[in-house]
Amino acid sequence: MSSDSTPSGPARVAFYNDPKIRSIFYQLALLAAIAFLVYGAVSNAIENLARANIASGFGFWNNTAGFDISQTLISYSSQASTYGRAFWVGLLNTLLVAGLGIVFATILGFIVGLSRLSKNWLLSKVAGGFVETIRNLPLLLQLLFWYNAVLKALPDIRDSIVIPGGGMINNRGLFLPRPEFLYGFEMVLVALAVGVAGSIGFYIWARKRQERTGQQAPVAAVVLALVIGLPLAVLALKGFPLSFSYPQAGRFNIAGGVEILPEFAALLFGLSIYTAAFIAEVVRAGVLAVSHGQVEAAYSLGLQPRPTLRLIVVPQAMRVIIPPLTSQYLNLTKNSSLAVAIGYPDLVQVFTGTVLNQTGQAVEVVAITMLVYLVISLSTSLLMNIYNRRVALVER
Amino acid sequence: MYKIASLFALAVLLAAQGASAQTLKTVKDRGALNCGANGTLAGFGLPDAQGAWTGLDVDFCRAVAAAIFDDPNKVKFVALTAKDRFTALQSGEVDVLARNTTWTSSRDTSLGLNFTGVNYYDGQGFLVRKSLKVNSALELNGASVCVQQGTTTELNLADYFRASKMTLKTVTFATANEAVKAYDAGRCDAYTTDASGLYSERLRLASAGDHIILPEIISKEPLGPAVRHGDDQWFDVVKWVHFAMVNAEELGITQKNVGEMLKSDNPEIKRLLGTEGAFGEQLGLTKDWVVRIVGKVGNYGEIFEKNVGQGSPMKIARGLNGLWNKGGLQYAPPVR
Ligand SMILES: N[C@@H](CCC(=O)N[C@@H](CS)C(=O)NCC(=O)O)C(=O)O
């Protein structure tokens, strides 16, 4: 009989009965099983590809692409560029339409969502009708509708609608004058930077002062003067070092200027409107989630309706809005791959479309594409989570 | 949707299973041939409202089924777009791909395909509106051109404009349907594809008479059926179905007279129709395989005229697709 077991400590259990060690063991076993499965699948796939004589590996990345792409944000040419370059072109096109789509969908979604809560009967009914119609029609159908509506409604290139100021619009797209910066324009950019920095400084100062003394400063007017007025003044001082290249009708097409393709316009329009309908509902739900007592309390303190909305309701609503808003952003990004239906050269159209077909390397191309969407989605989530943490309720 | 399904099938097939190299047996056991066809190109592959398929490529698959099953209807047609077709064949979704597909070296090698022959010699052309007053492709400098993705067309187009020192704006669509619709709506000055496709698609335009096909043919497009690498027997079967149809035409054997021809004394006819020798058995088929093909589907000239020639709205002349002894390129090795 030994007496060295200490009765005060926890009862000793055999290590294989220790829940902690057990759980680690199970997780390791699962990990090993998954790794084995993945290894088996990959090596089997490689073997089968080799047996079917299908090329594999990533060597195709540096081969000449040979096909043209209608919208390229970076320089690209069919004879000189590689499949890898085509990938980047497609990716940037996806990011462009998704980024702008998120901005427009958010603005429109907030407007519609708040309108739906408006006391104005007509406004709220119109907003409600918008949401119900847009939400309940398949996005693909809407994209095809916008694309064909845009193309059919616009005139032929030879009867382009001329926009005052030198723009043109026709069924080949929207063409705008392209600004060309001459010597001396850098000073305007410097002025703009100074203006923005000054505005931020002024805003912080004004806020601090208001917190201390309750005095309000004319922030809007000062910001406007600094951000727009200052650069304009410098522009005039320097004698307008700026010229425009105007779009010019050629035999078939418009040359010069900035070109916005109808495929891009239709996709951006369709995605923004579709997602805005969902965001509107998210916003409405968020605002309704703020208890009415908050508003009443604000009113009884003498706050006007507008500041009440801005200072009391929206900040609290944001806590409810952010998580579902994030999923809407992710949806929009992923939905942008429907571009394929209307000829917009996004990542899926260019890379899993032409490149996959041309190289036949389905496994590699699809794997890369999935990885890209995963990275985009995770980064979006990450950013939104950081923001969410800032607005979340801090419990004490 | 289809694409995702077939990509998934490809992934599963590649990851989980050894490649089976017994297509003929698989097809016989299944009781039907799976044929990858064009679903929207009149003259080559197109189902009608009742789901009955017609076209030159469709009849080719029917001929394969006739040779195997003595029944040209034992075919399941799978409509494939240009960009998804190779994945469908690689993944085993279809046994043979007969979808106006150009035979190129990379498709023959790195895509893991074997082309079994050329059932239509074609070349790429341009369709433009008459009102543009363009008479030659060389006048298209600066034009917008609508094109379908995943085709040789897409590559030839870029090459041709570069070689001719012209600029172009390509607008690329996933299907011919969308490309043609956009062209019809005025989005592009020209639509380009295989000349046969132009004749076919022109009939679908709002007013076909307002469009002309330019005289330039900018590429060689030998269109033919393809099978997967790694199954020589199946490769032989599909290859010889086409040769049999060409030989039948050359020897004057038609759907109508094939019964009488069985009594012919001509040794070439006897070998082809199986009244002498065992050439069908060597392929893994029956003695009367060609009787089945020609009797149930027709010879090469017959299916040509019916689908794209004088018996069709397209009225394409035999041209390069005539027999070798009539000024064309269709030439089949002998059965012996
Ligand atoms: N022969 C070319 C082009 C084949 C092709 O896809 N042609 C188009 C235009 S004729 C087509 O068949 N489109 C019908 C469709 O995709 O629905 C190739 O093999 O790449």
Coordinates of N, CA and C in Angstrom, one line a residue, chain A residues 2-181:
Chain A
S2 N 0.9 1.9 -1.0 CA 1.7 3.2 -1.1 C 0.7 4.3 -0.8
S3 N 1.3 5.4 -0.3 CA 0.5 6.5 0.1 C 1.0 7.8 -0.6
D4 N 1.7 7.6 -1.7 CA 2.2 8.8 -2.4 C 1.2 9.4 -3.3
S5 N 0.0 8.8 -3.5 CA -1.0 9.5 -4.3 C -1.6 10.7 -3.5
T6 N -1.6 11.8 -4.0 CA -2.1 13.0 -3.3 C -3.6 13.1 -3.4
P7 N -4.3 12.9 -2.3 CA -5.7 12.9 -2.4 C -6.3 14.3 -2.8
S8 N -5.5 15.4 -2.6 CA -6.1 16.7 -2.9 C -6.1 17.0 -4.4
G9 N -5.1 16.4 -5.2 CA -5.1 16.6 -6.7 C -6.2 15.9 -7.4
P10 N -6.4 16.2 -8.7 CA -7.4 15.6 -9.4 C -7.1 14.1 -9.6
A11 N -8.1 13.3 -9.7 CA -7.9 11.8 -9.9 C -7.1 11.6 -11.2
R12 N -6.0 10.8 -11.1 CA -5.2 10.5 -12.3 C -5.9 9.5 -13.2
V13 N -5.9 9.8 -14.5 CA -6.5 8.8 -15.4 C -5.4 8.4 -16.3
A14 N -5.6 7.2 -16.9 CA -4.6 6.7 -17.9 C -4.6 7.7 -19.0
F15 N -3.5 7.9 -19.7 CA -3.3 8.9 -20.7 C -4.3 8.7 -21.9
Y16 N -4.7 7.4 -22.1 CA -5.6 7.1 -23.3 C -7.0 7.4 -22.9
N17 N -7.2 7.7 -21.6 CA -8.6 8.1 -21.2 C -8.7 9.7 -21.0
D18 N -7.5 10.3 -21.2 CA -7.5 11.8 -21.1 C -8.3 12.4 -22.2
P19 N -9.4 13.1 -21.9 CA -10.1 13.7 -23.1 C -9.3 14.6 -24.0
K20 N -8.4 15.3 -23.4 CA -7.6 16.2 -24.2 C -6.7 15.5 -25.2
I21 N -6.0 14.5 -24.7 CA -5.1 13.7 -25.5 C -6.0 12.9 -26.6
R22 N -7.1 12.4 -26.2 CA -8.0 11.7 -27.1 C -8.4 12.6 -28.2
S23 N -8.8 13.9 -27.9 CA -9.3 14.7 -29.0 C -8.2 15.1 -29.9
I24 N -7.0 15.3 -29.4 CA -5.9 15.6 -30.3 C -5.6 14.4 -31.2
F25 N -5.7 13.2 -30.6 CA -5.5 11.9 -31.4 C -6.5 11.8 -32.5
Y26 N -7.8 12.1 -32.2 CA -8.8 11.9 -33.2 C -8.6 12.9 -34.3
Q27 N -8.2 14.2 -33.9 CA -8.0 15.2 -35.0 C -6.9 14.8 -35.9
L28 N -5.8 14.3 -35.3 CA -4.6 13.9 -36.1 C -5.0 12.7 -37.0
A29 N -5.8 11.8 -36.5 CA -6.2 10.7 -37.3 C -7.1 11.2 -38.5
L30 N -8.0 12.1 -38.2 CA -8.8 12.6 -39.3 C -7.9 13.3 -40.4
L31 N -7.0 14.1 -39.8 CA -6.1 14.9 -40.7 C -5.3 13.9 -41.6
A32 N -4.8 12.8 -41.0 CA -4.1 11.9 -41.8 C -5.0 11.2 -42.8
A33 N -6.2 10.9 -42.5 CA -7.1 10.3 -43.4 C -7.4 11.2 -44.6
I34 N -7.6 12.5 -44.3 CA -7.9 13.4 -45.4 C -6.6 13.6 -46.3
A35 N -5.5 13.7 -45.6 CA -4.3 13.8 -46.4 C -4.1 12.6 -47.3
F36 N -4.4 11.4 -46.8 CA -4.2 10.2 -47.6 C -5.2 10.2 -48.8
L37 N -6.4 10.6 -48.5 CA -7.4 10.7 -49.6 C -7.0 11.7 -50.7
V38 N -6.5 12.9 -50.3 CA -6.1 13.9 -51.2 C -4.9 13.4 -52.0
Y39 N -4.0 12.8 -51.3 CA -2.8 12.2 -52.0 C -3.2 11.2 -53.0
G40 N -4.1 10.3 -52.6 CA -4.5 9.2 -53.5 C -5.2 9.8 -54.7
A41 N -6.1 10.8 -54.5 CA -6.8 11.3 -55.6 C -5.9 12.0 -56.6
V42 N -4.9 12.8 -56.0 CA -4.0 13.6 -56.9 C -3.1 12.6 -57.7
S43 N -2.5 11.7 -57.0 CA -1.6 10.8 -57.7 C -2.3 10.0 -58.7
N44 N -3.5 9.5 -58.4 CA -4.3 8.8 -59.3 C -4.7 9.6 -60.5
A45 N -5.1 10.9 -60.3 CA -5.4 11.7 -61.4 C -4.2 11.9 -62.3
I46 N -3.1 12.2 -61.7 CA -1.9 12.4 -62.6 C -1.6 11.2 -63.4
E47 N -1.7 10.0 -62.8 CA -1.5 8.8 -63.5 C -2.4 8.6 -64.7
N48 N -3.7 8.8 -64.4 CA -4.8 8.7 -65.4 C -4.6 9.7 -66.5
L49 N -4.2 10.9 -66.2 CA -4.0 11.9 -67.2 C -2.9 11.5 -68.1
A50 N -1.8 10.9 -67.5 CA -0.7 10.5 -68.3 C -1.1 9.3 -69.2
R51 N -1.9 8.4 -68.6 CA -2.4 7.3 -69.5 C -3.2 7.7 -70.6
A52 N -4.1 8.7 -70.4 CA -4.9 9.2 -71.5 C -4.2 10.2 -72.4
N53 N -2.9 10.4 -72.1 CA -2.1 11.3 -72.9 C -2.5 12.7 -72.8
I54 N -3.2 13.1 -71.8 CA -3.7 14.5 -71.6 C -2.6 15.3 -70.9
A55 N -2.2 16.4 -71.5 CA -1.1 17.2 -70.9 C -1.5 17.6 -69.5
S56 N -0.5 17.6 -68.6 CA -0.8 18.1 -67.2 C 0.4 19.0 -66.7
G57 N 0.2 19.6 -65.6 CA 1.2 20.5 -65.1 C 0.8 21.9 -65.5
F58 N 1.7 22.8 -65.1 CA 1.4 24.3 -65.2 C 2.3 24.9 -66.3
G59 N 2.9 24.1 -67.1 CA 3.8 24.6 -68.2 C 3.0 25.5 -69.2
F60 N 1.7 25.3 -69.3 CA 0.9 26.0 -70.3 C 0.9 27.5 -69.9
W61 N 1.1 27.8 -68.7 CA 1.1 29.2 -68.2 C 1.9 30.2 -69.1
N62 N 3.0 29.7 -69.5 CA 3.9 30.6 -70.3 C 3.8 30.4 -71.8
N63 N 2.8 29.7 -72.3 CA 2.6 29.5 -73.7 C 1.8 30.7 -74.3
T64 N 2.0 31.0 -75.5 CA 1.4 32.1 -76.2 C -0.1 31.9 -76.2
A65 N -0.9 32.9 -75.9 CA -2.4 32.7 -75.8 C -3.0 32.6 -77.2
G66 N -2.7 33.6 -78.1 CA -3.2 33.5 -79.5 C -4.6 34.0 -79.7
F67 N -5.3 34.3 -78.6 CA -6.7 34.8 -78.8 C -6.8 36.3 -78.3
D68 N -7.8 37.0 -78.8 CA -7.9 38.4 -78.4 C -8.9 38.5 -77.2
I69 N -8.8 39.6 -76.5 CA -9.8 39.8 -75.4 C -10.3 41.2 -75.6
S70 N -11.6 41.4 -75.4 CA -12.2 42.7 -75.8 C -11.9 43.8 -74.8
Q71 N -11.7 43.5 -73.5 CA -11.4 44.5 -72.6 C -10.2 44.1 -71.7
T72 N -9.2 44.9 -71.8 CA -8.0 44.6 -71.1 C -7.5 45.8 -70.3
L73 N -7.4 45.7 -69.0 CA -6.9 46.8 -68.2 C -5.4 46.9 -68.2
I74 N -4.7 45.8 -68.5 CA -3.3 45.8 -68.7 C -3.0 45.5 -70.1
S75 N -1.8 45.8 -70.6 CA -1.5 45.6 -72.0 C -1.5 44.1 -72.3
Y76 N -2.1 43.8 -73.4 CA -2.3 42.4 -73.8 C -2.4 42.3 -75.3
S77 N -1.7 41.4 -75.9 CA -2.0 41.2 -77.3 C -1.9 39.7 -77.7
S78 N -2.7 39.3 -78.6 CA -2.9 37.9 -78.9 C -1.5 37.2 -79.2
Q79 N -0.7 37.9 -79.9 CA 0.6 37.2 -80.4 C 1.7 37.2 -79.4
A80 N 1.7 38.3 -78.5 CA 2.8 38.4 -77.6 C 2.5 37.9 -76.2
S81 N 1.2 37.8 -75.8 CA 0.9 37.5 -74.4 C 0.7 36.1 -74.2
T82 N 0.9 35.7 -72.9 CA 0.8 34.3 -72.6 C -0.6 34.0 -71.9
Y83 N -0.9 32.7 -71.7 CA -2.1 32.3 -71.0 C -2.1 32.9 -69.6
G84 N -0.9 33.0 -69.0 CA -0.8 33.6 -67.7 C -1.2 35.1 -67.7
R85 N -0.8 35.8 -68.7 CA -1.2 37.2 -68.9 C -2.8 37.2 -69.1
A86 N -3.3 36.3 -69.9 CA -4.8 36.3 -70.1 C -5.5 36.1 -68.7
F87 N -4.9 35.3 -67.9 CA -5.4 35.0 -66.6 C -5.5 36.4 -65.8
W88 N -4.4 37.1 -65.8 CA -4.5 38.4 -65.1 C -5.5 39.4 -65.7
V89 N -5.6 39.4 -67.0 CA -6.6 40.2 -67.7 C -8.0 39.9 -67.2
G90 N -8.3 38.6 -67.2 CA -9.6 38.1 -66.7 C -9.8 38.5 -65.3
L91 N -8.8 38.3 -64.4 CA -9.0 38.5 -63.0 C -9.2 40.0 -62.8
L92 N -8.5 40.9 -63.4 CA -8.7 42.3 -63.2 C -10.1 42.7 -63.7
N93 N -10.5 42.1 -64.8 CA -11.9 42.4 -65.3 C -12.9 42.0 -64.2
T94 N -12.7 40.9 -63.6 CA -13.6 40.4 -62.6 C -13.6 41.4 -61.4
L95 N -12.4 41.8 -61.0 CA -12.3 42.7 -59.8 C -12.9 44.0 -60.1
L96 N -12.8 44.5 -61.4 CA -13.3 45.8 -61.7 C -14.8 45.8 -61.6
V97 N -15.5 44.8 -62.2 CA -16.9 44.7 -62.2 C -17.4 44.4 -60.8
A98 N -16.7 43.6 -60.1 CA -17.2 43.3 -58.7 C -17.0 44.5 -57.8
G99 N -15.9 45.2 -57.9 CA -15.6 46.3 -57.1 C -16.6 47.4 -57.3
L100 N -16.8 47.8 -58.6 CA -17.8 48.9 -58.9 C -19.2 48.4 -58.5
G101 N -19.5 47.1 -58.8 CA -20.8 46.6 -58.5 C -21.1 46.7 -57.0
I102 N -20.1 46.4 -56.1 CA -20.3 46.5 -54.7 C -20.7 48.0 -54.3
V103 N -19.9 48.9 -54.9 CA -20.2 50.3 -54.5 C -21.6 50.7 -54.9
F104 N -21.9 50.4 -56.2 CA -23.3 50.9 -56.7 C -24.4 50.1 -56.0
A105 N -24.2 48.8 -55.7 CA -25.3 48.1 -55.1 C -25.5 48.6 -53.7
T106 N -24.4 48.9 -53.0 CA -24.5 49.4 -51.6 C -25.3 50.7 -51.6
I107 N -24.9 51.7 -52.5 CA -25.6 53.0 -52.5 C -27.1 52.8 -52.8
L108 N -27.3 52.1 -53.9 CA -28.7 51.9 -54.3 C -29.5 51.1 -53.2
G109 N -28.8 50.1 -52.7 CA -29.5 49.2 -51.7 C -29.9 50.1 -50.4
F110 N -29.0 50.9 -50.0 CA -29.3 51.8 -48.8 C -30.5 52.7 -49.1
I111 N -30.4 53.3 -50.3 CA -31.5 54.2 -50.7 C -32.8 53.5 -50.7
V112 N -32.9 52.4 -51.4 CA -34.1 51.6 -51.5 C -34.6 51.1 -50.2
G113 N -33.7 50.6 -49.4 CA -34.0 50.0 -48.1 C -34.6 51.1 -47.2
L114 N -34.0 52.3 -47.2 CA -34.5 53.4 -46.3 C -35.8 53.9 -46.9
S115 N -35.9 53.9 -48.2 CA -37.2 54.4 -48.8 C -38.3 53.5 -48.5
R116 N -38.1 52.2 -48.4 CA -39.1 51.3 -48.1 C -39.7 51.6 -46.7
L117 N -38.9 52.2 -45.8 CA -39.3 52.5 -44.5 C -39.9 53.9 -44.4
S118 N -39.9 54.6 -45.5 CA -40.3 56.0 -45.4 C -41.8 56.1 -45.1
K119 N -42.2 57.2 -44.5 CA -43.6 57.4 -44.2 C -44.3 57.8 -45.5
N120 N -43.6 58.2 -46.5 CA -44.2 58.5 -47.8 C -44.7 57.3 -48.5
W121 N -46.0 57.1 -48.6 CA -46.7 55.9 -49.1 C -46.2 55.5 -50.4
L122 N -46.2 56.4 -51.4 CA -45.8 56.1 -52.7 C -44.3 55.6 -52.8
L123 N -43.5 56.4 -52.1 CA -42.0 56.0 -52.1 C -41.8 54.6 -51.6
S124 N -42.5 54.3 -50.5 CA -42.3 53.0 -49.9 C -42.9 51.9 -50.7
K125 N -44.0 52.2 -51.4 CA -44.6 51.1 -52.3 C -43.7 50.9 -53.5
V126 N -43.1 52.0 -54.1 CA -42.3 51.8 -55.2 C -41.0 51.0 -54.8
A127 N -40.5 51.3 -53.7 CA -39.3 50.6 -53.2 C -39.6 49.2 -53.0
G128 N -40.8 48.9 -52.4 CA -41.2 47.5 -52.1 C -41.4 46.8 -53.5
G129 N -42.0 47.4 -54.4 CA -42.2 46.8 -55.7 C -40.9 46.4 -56.4
F130 N -40.0 47.4 -56.3 CA -38.6 47.1 -56.9 C -38.0 45.9 -56.3
V131 N -38.0 45.8 -54.9 CA -37.4 44.7 -54.3 C -38.0 43.4 -54.7
E132 N -39.4 43.4 -54.6 CA -40.0 42.1 -54.9 C -39.8 41.7 -56.3
T133 N -39.8 42.6 -57.3 CA -39.6 42.2 -58.7 C -38.2 41.7 -58.9
I134 N -37.2 42.5 -58.5 CA -35.8 42.2 -58.8 C -35.4 40.9 -58.1
R135 N -35.8 40.8 -56.8 CA -35.4 39.6 -56.1 C -35.9 38.3 -56.6
N136 N -37.0 38.4 -57.3 CA -37.7 37.1 -57.6 C -37.5 36.7 -59.1
L137 N -36.6 37.4 -59.8 CA -36.3 37.0 -61.2 C -34.9 36.5 -61.2
P138 N -34.6 35.4 -61.9 CA -33.3 34.9 -62.0 C -32.3 35.9 -62.5
L139 N -31.1 36.0 -61.9 CA -30.1 37.0 -62.4 C -29.7 36.8 -63.8
L140 N -29.6 35.5 -64.2 CA -29.1 35.3 -65.6 C -30.1 35.9 -66.6
L141 N -31.4 35.8 -66.3 CA -32.4 36.3 -67.1 C -32.3 37.8 -67.2
Q142 N -32.1 38.4 -66.0 CA -31.9 39.9 -65.9 C -30.7 40.4 -66.7
L143 N -29.6 39.6 -66.7 CA -28.5 40.0 -67.4 C -28.7 40.0 -68.9
L144 N -29.4 38.9 -69.4 CA -29.7 38.8 -70.8 C -30.6 39.9 -71.2
F145 N -31.6 40.2 -70.3 CA -32.5 41.3 -70.6 C -31.8 42.6 -70.7
W146 N -30.9 43.0 -69.7 CA -30.2 44.3 -69.8 C -29.3 44.3 -71.1
Y147 N -28.6 43.2 -71.3 CA -27.7 43.2 -72.5 C -28.5 43.5 -73.7
N148 N -29.6 42.7 -73.9 CA -30.3 42.8 -75.2 C -31.1 44.2 -75.2
A149 N -31.6 44.6 -74.0 CA -32.3 45.9 -74.0 C -31.3 47.0 -74.4
V150 N -30.1 46.9 -73.8 CA -29.1 47.9 -74.1 C -28.7 47.9 -75.6
L151 N -28.5 46.7 -76.1 CA -28.0 46.7 -77.5 C -29.2 47.1 -78.5
K152 N -30.4 46.7 -78.2 CA -31.5 46.9 -79.1 C -31.9 48.4 -79.1
A153 N -31.8 49.0 -77.9 CA -32.3 50.4 -77.7 C -31.3 51.4 -78.3
L154 N -30.0 51.0 -78.4 CA -29.0 52.0 -78.8 C -28.9 52.0 -80.3
P155 N -28.6 53.2 -80.8 CA -28.5 53.3 -82.3 C -27.2 52.7 -82.8
D156 N -27.2 52.5 -84.1 CA -26.1 52.0 -84.8 C -24.9 53.0 -84.7
I157 N -23.7 52.5 -85.0 CA -22.6 53.4 -84.8 C -22.6 54.6 -85.7
R158 N -23.3 54.5 -86.9 CA -23.3 55.6 -87.8 C -24.3 56.7 -87.4
D159 N -25.2 56.3 -86.5 CA -26.2 57.4 -85.9 C -26.0 57.5 -84.4
S160 N -24.7 57.5 -84.0 CA -24.4 57.6 -82.6 C -25.1 58.8 -82.0
I161 N -25.5 58.7 -80.7 CA -26.0 59.8 -80.0 C -24.8 60.6 -79.5
V162 N -24.8 61.9 -79.7 CA -23.7 62.6 -79.3 C -24.0 63.2 -77.9
I163 N -23.1 63.0 -77.0 CA -23.3 63.6 -75.6 C -22.5 64.9 -75.6
P164 N -23.2 65.9 -75.1 CA -22.5 67.2 -75.0 C -21.2 67.1 -74.3
G165 N -20.1 67.7 -74.8 CA -18.8 67.6 -74.2 C -17.9 66.7 -74.9
G166 N -18.4 66.1 -76.0 CA -17.6 65.2 -76.9 C -17.7 63.7 -76.7
G167 N -18.7 63.3 -75.9 CA -18.9 61.8 -75.8 C -19.8 61.3 -76.9
M168 N -19.9 60.0 -77.0 CA -20.8 59.4 -78.0 C -21.3 58.1 -77.4
I169 N -22.5 57.7 -77.8 CA -23.1 56.5 -77.3 C -23.8 55.8 -78.5
N170 N -23.5 54.5 -78.6 CA -24.1 53.7 -79.7 C -24.0 52.2 -79.2
N171 N -24.4 51.3 -80.1 CA -24.5 49.9 -79.7 C -23.1 49.3 -79.6
R172 N -22.1 50.0 -79.8 CA -20.7 49.5 -79.6 C -20.2 49.9 -78.2
G173 N -20.9 50.8 -77.5 CA -20.5 51.2 -76.2 C -20.7 52.7 -76.0
L174 N -20.1 53.1 -74.8 CA -20.1 54.5 -74.5 C -18.7 55.0 -74.6
F175 N -18.5 56.1 -75.3 CA -17.2 56.6 -75.6 C -17.1 58.0 -75.0
L176 N -16.1 58.2 -74.2 CA -15.9 59.5 -73.5 C -14.6 60.1 -73.9
P177 N -14.4 61.4 -73.8 CA -13.1 62.0 -74.0 C -12.1 61.5 -73.0
R178 N -10.9 61.2 -73.4 CA -9.9 60.8 -72.5 C -9.0 61.9 -72.1
P179 N -8.9 62.3 -70.8 CA -8.1 63.4 -70.4 C -6.6 63.0 -70.6
E180 N -5.9 64.0 -71.2 CA -4.4 63.7 -71.3 C -3.7 64.8 -70.5
F181 N -2.8 64.4 -69.6 CA -2.2 65.3 -68.6 C -0.9 65.9 -69.2

